[in-house]
CSV table of C-alpha atoms in Angstrom, one decimal:
chain,number,residue,atom,x,y,z
U,16,ALA,CA,147.6,74.1,133.5
U,17,GLN,CA,149.4,72.5,130.7
U,18,THR,CA,152.9,71.1,130.9
U,19,VAL,CA,155.3,70.1,128.1
U,20,THR,CA,158.2,67.8,128.7
U,21,GLN,CA,161.2,67.2,126.5
U,22,SER,CA,163.2,64.4,128.1
U,23,GLN,CA,166.3,64.6,125.8
U,24,PRO,CA,168.4,67.7,126.7
U,25,GLU,CA,170.9,66.9,124.0
U,26,MET,CA,171.1,64.7,121.0
U,27,SER,CA,173.5,64.2,118.1
U,28,VAL,CA,173.1,62.6,114.7
U,29,GLN,CA,175.4,62.0,111.7
U,30,GLU,CA,174.7,64.0,108.6
U,31,ALA,CA,172.2,62.3,106.3
U,32,GLU,CA,170.9,60.1,109.1
U,33,THR,CA,167.5,60.2,110.8
U,34,VAL,CA,166.8,61.5,114.3
U,35,THR,CA,163.7,61.6,116.4
U,36,LEU,CA,163.1,64.2,119.2
U,37,SER,CA,160.6,63.3,121.9
U,38,CYS,CA,157.9,65.5,123.5
U,39,THR,CA,155.1,64.6,125.9
U,40,TYR,CA,152.4,67.0,127.2
U,41,ASP,CA,149.7,67.1,129.7
U,42,THR,CA,146.4,68.8,129.3
U,43,SER,CA,142.7,68.4,130.0
U,44,GLU,CA,141.8,70.3,126.8
U,45,ASN,CA,140.5,68.5,123.7
U,46,ASN,CA,141.2,71.2,121.1
U,47,TYR,CA,144.7,72.4,120.7
U,48,TYR,CA,147.7,72.9,118.5
U,49,LEU,CA,151.2,71.4,119.0
U,50,PHE,CA,154.3,72.9,117.4
U,51,TRP,CA,157.9,72.3,117.0
U,52,TYR,CA,160.1,75.4,116.8
U,53,LYS,CA,163.8,75.6,115.9
U,54,GLN,CA,166.2,78.0,117.4
U,55,PRO,CA,169.6,78.1,115.7
U,56,PRO,CA,172.6,80.0,117.2
U,57,SER,CA,171.2,83.2,115.6
U,58,ARG,CA,168.5,83.0,118.4
U,59,GLN,CA,165.6,83.5,116.0
U,60,MET,CA,162.6,81.2,116.7
U,61,ILE,CA,161.5,79.5,113.6
U,62,LEU,CA,158.4,77.3,113.2
U,63,VAL,CA,159.3,73.9,111.9
U,64,ILE,CA,155.9,72.1,111.9
U,65,ARG,CA,152.5,72.3,113.5
U,66,GLN,CA,149.7,69.8,114.2
U,67,GLU,CA,146.1,70.4,115.1
U,68,ALA,CA,144.8,67.9,117.6
U,69,TYR,CA,141.6,67.1,115.7
U,70,LYS,CA,143.6,66.0,112.7
U,71,GLN,CA,144.4,62.3,112.8
U,72,GLN,CA,146.9,62.6,110.0
U,73,ASN,CA,150.5,63.4,111.1
U,74,ALA,CA,151.9,66.6,109.7
U,75,THR,CA,154.8,66.6,107.4
U,76,GLU,CA,157.0,69.4,106.0
U,77,ASN,CA,159.6,68.2,103.6
U,78,ARG,CA,162.2,66.4,105.8
U,79,PHE,CA,160.3,67.0,109.0
U,80,SER,CA,157.4,64.9,110.2
U,81,VAL,CA,155.7,64.2,113.5
U,82,ASN,CA,154.3,61.2,115.2
U,83,PHE,CA,151.2,62.5,117.1
U,84,GLN,CA,149.7,60.1,119.5
U,85,LYS,CA,146.8,62.0,121.1
U,86,ALA,CA,145.7,59.4,123.6
U,87,ALA,CA,149.3,59.0,124.9
U,88,LYS,CA,149.8,62.8,124.7
U,89,SER,CA,153.0,62.3,122.7
U,90,PHE,CA,154.3,64.5,119.9
U,91,SER,CA,157.7,63.5,118.5
U,92,LEU,CA,159.6,65.1,115.7
U,93,LYS,CA,161.5,63.1,113.0
U,94,ILE,CA,164.1,64.7,111.0
U,95,SER,CA,165.2,62.8,107.9
U,96,ASP,CA,168.4,63.2,105.9
U,97,SER,CA,169.8,65.5,108.6
U,98,GLN,CA,171.8,68.5,107.4
U,99,LEU,CA,174.4,70.6,109.1
U,100,GLY,CA,171.9,73.5,109.1
U,101,ASP,CA,169.6,71.5,111.3
U,102,THR,CA,172.0,72.0,114.2
U,103,ALA,CA,169.9,74.0,116.7
U,104,MET,CA,167.8,73.9,119.8
U,105,TYR,CA,164.3,72.5,119.2
U,106,PHE,CA,161.3,73.4,121.3
U,107,CYS,CA,158.0,71.6,121.6
U,108,ALA,CA,155.1,73.9,122.3
U,109,PHE,CA,151.4,73.6,123.2
U,110,MET,CA,148.6,76.1,122.5
U,111,SER,CA,144.9,75.5,123.4
U,112,TYR,CA,142.1,76.9,121.3
U,113,THR,CA,140.7,78.5,124.5
U,114,ASN,CA,144.0,80.3,125.2
U,115,ALA,CA,145.0,81.1,121.7
U,116,GLY,CA,147.9,83.5,121.5
U,117,LYS,CA,150.0,82.0,124.3
U,118,SER,CA,152.0,78.8,124.3
U,119,THR,CA,153.5,76.5,126.9
U,120,PHE,CA,157.0,75.4,125.9
U,121,GLY,CA,159.2,72.5,126.8
U,122,ASP,CA,162.8,73.1,128.0
U,123,GLY,CA,164.2,72.2,124.6
U,124,THR,CA,166.5,69.6,123.0
U,125,THR,CA,169.9,70.7,121.6
U,126,LEU,CA,170.5,68.8,118.4
U,127,THR,CA,174.0,68.6,116.9
U,128,VAL,CA,174.4,67.3,113.3
U,129,LYS,CA,177.9,65.9,112.8
U,130,PRO,CA,179.6,65.9,109.4
I,5,ASN,CA,157.0,92.8,105.4
I,6,ALA,CA,158.8,93.4,108.7
I,7,GLY,CA,156.8,91.0,110.9
I,8,VAL,CA,157.6,91.4,114.6
I,9,THR,CA,160.2,94.0,115.4
I,10,GLN,CA,161.9,94.2,118.8
I,11,THR,CA,164.3,96.9,120.1
I,12,PRO,CA,166.9,97.0,121.5
I,13,LYS,CA,168.6,93.8,120.6
I,14,PHE,CA,171.1,94.2,123.4
I,15,GLN,CA,171.0,96.2,126.7
I,16,VAL,CA,173.0,96.3,129.8
I,17,LEU,CA,171.4,97.8,132.9
I,18,LYS,CA,172.4,98.5,136.5
I,19,THR,CA,170.3,97.1,139.3
I,20,GLY,CA,167.5,99.5,140.0
I,21,GLN,CA,167.3,101.1,136.6
I,22,SER,CA,164.2,101.0,134.5
I,23,MET,CA,163.8,100.4,130.8
I,24,THR,CA,161.3,99.6,128.1
I,25,LEU,CA,161.6,96.9,125.5
I,26,GLN,CA,159.7,97.9,122.4
I,27,CYS,CA,157.7,95.5,120.2
I,28,ALA,CA,155.8,96.2,117.1
I,29,GLN,CA,154.0,94.0,114.6
I,30,ASP,CA,152.7,94.9,111.2
I,31,MET,CA,150.6,91.8,110.5
I,32,ASN,CA,147.4,93.1,112.2
I,33,HIS,CA,147.5,90.2,114.8
I,34,GLU,CA,145.2,90.4,117.7
I,35,TYR,CA,147.3,88.5,120.1
I,36,MET,CA,150.7,89.6,121.4
I,37,SER,CA,152.9,88.2,124.2
I,38,TRP,CA,156.2,88.5,125.9
I,39,TYR,CA,158.4,85.6,126.9
I,40,ARG,CA,161.7,85.2,128.6
I,41,GLN,CA,164.3,82.5,127.9
I,42,ASP,CA,166.8,81.5,130.5
I,43,PRO,CA,169.8,79.2,129.9
I,44,GLY,CA,168.7,75.5,129.6
I,45,MET,CA,165.0,76.4,129.8
I,46,GLY,CA,162.2,76.9,127.4
I,47,LEU,CA,160.3,80.2,127.0
I,48,ARG,CA,158.2,81.3,129.9
I,49,LEU,CA,155.2,83.7,129.4
I,50,ILE,CA,155.5,87.1,131.2
I,51,HIS,CA,152.5,89.0,129.9
I,52,TYR,CA,150.1,88.7,127.0
I,53,SER,CA,147.3,90.7,125.3
I,54,VAL,CA,144.3,89.6,123.3
I,55,GLY,CA,143.7,93.1,121.9
I,56,ALA,CA,144.2,96.8,122.3
I,57,GLY,CA,143.4,97.8,125.9
I,58,ILE,CA,143.4,94.2,127.2
I,59,THR,CA,146.4,92.6,129.0
I,60,ASP,CA,146.9,89.8,131.4
I,61,GLN,CA,149.6,88.1,133.4
I,62,GLY,CA,151.5,85.1,132.4
I,63,GLU,CA,153.6,82.6,134.4
I,64,VAL,CA,156.3,85.1,135.5
I,65,PRO,CA,154.9,88.6,135.6
I,66,ASN,CA,156.6,90.0,138.7
I,67,GLY,CA,158.8,93.0,138.0
I,68,TYR,CA,157.3,93.7,134.6
I,69,ASN,CA,154.6,95.9,133.3
I,70,VAL,CA,152.8,96.1,129.9
I,71,SER,CA,150.2,98.1,128.1
I,72,ARG,CA,148.6,97.8,124.7
I,73,SER,CA,147.3,101.1,123.4
I,74,THR,CA,147.3,100.0,119.7
I,75,THR,CA,147.0,96.7,117.9
I,76,GLU,CA,150.6,97.1,116.6
I,77,ASP,CA,152.6,97.9,119.8
I,78,PHE,CA,153.2,96.0,123.0
I,79,PRO,CA,156.0,97.4,125.1
I,80,LEU,CA,157.4,95.6,128.1
I,81,ARG,CA,158.6,97.8,131.0
I,82,LEU,CA,161.1,96.7,133.6
I,83,LEU,CA,160.2,98.9,136.6
I,84,SER,CA,163.4,98.4,138.7
I,85,ALA,CA,165.8,96.0,137.1
I,86,ALA,CA,167.2,93.1,139.2
I,87,PRO,CA,170.0,90.6,138.3
I,88,SER,CA,167.3,87.9,138.2
I,89,GLN,CA,165.9,89.6,135.1
I,90,THR,CA,169.0,88.9,133.1
I,91,SER,CA,167.6,86.9,130.2
I,92,VAL,CA,166.7,86.9,126.6
I,93,TYR,CA,163.3,88.4,125.9
I,94,PHE,CA,161.1,87.5,123.0
I,95,CYS,CA,158.0,89.3,121.8
I,96,ALA,CA,155.5,87.3,119.7
I,97,SER,CA,152.2,87.8,117.9
I,98,SER,CA,149.6,85.5,116.5
I,99,PRO,CA,146.2,85.9,114.7
I,100,ARG,CA,142.8,85.6,116.4
I,101,TYR,CA,142.1,82.2,114.9
I,102,GLY,CA,145.1,80.8,116.6
I,103,GLY,CA,148.1,79.0,115.3
I,104,GLU,CA,151.7,79.6,115.6
I,105,LEU,CA,153.5,82.4,117.2
I,106,PHE,CA,155.5,84.9,115.1
I,107,PHE,CA,158.6,85.9,117.0
I,108,GLY,CA,160.8,89.0,117.1
I,109,GLU,CA,164.5,88.4,117.0
I,110,GLY,CA,164.9,88.6,120.7
I,111,SER,CA,166.5,91.1,123.1
I,112,ARG,CA,169.4,90.1,125.4
I,113,LEU,CA,169.2,92.0,128.7
I,114,THR,CA,172.0,91.9,131.3
I,115,VAL,CA,171.4,93.4,134.7
I,116,LEU,CA,174.6,94.1,136.7
């Protein structure tokens, strides 16, 4: 079974600064996806970024980028130029190719962006 | 494009009552799943389906029942509600080739 660990329950950052959220996972699978989802106070789950394990290049989406270290089973999210709208809970999630359609989630990191 | 639609968004039940959370998706996704989210915790898988007529249990299936008669619909039934089932429930779908989950807006259930 896979596990996903987010060791930072809460974090804060000043507006316009950069913050990094940590995630580690454990799996014996070789082919899988990793995701970061954002959950603002509205409760909606929103995909932030995804990474396929076979890709060596780290994924980026505008101000969001990841540092994917496959051997270390680490998948951190960097948010650059933080904005007030980034305030949310962030979840790291794992999905293997052999169990597509279901994900294992970490417990989340609550991020507060301060003006 | 509606995506994944869950109803109701809020529900209060008394212990022992039964109810069904509805979930429908219009993206022709093969995979559908139900998760619950408790305070301070991530999402935990209740049940999932890889196609019409096929369902399987997830991490926390006890007290819940599902069926999948069509590709579009995946209702979650609470057979006899208990206070421990107070939670926020999310339905999600994803395509056969894998990739991210597409979520409904969530349903907040309170069992008194």
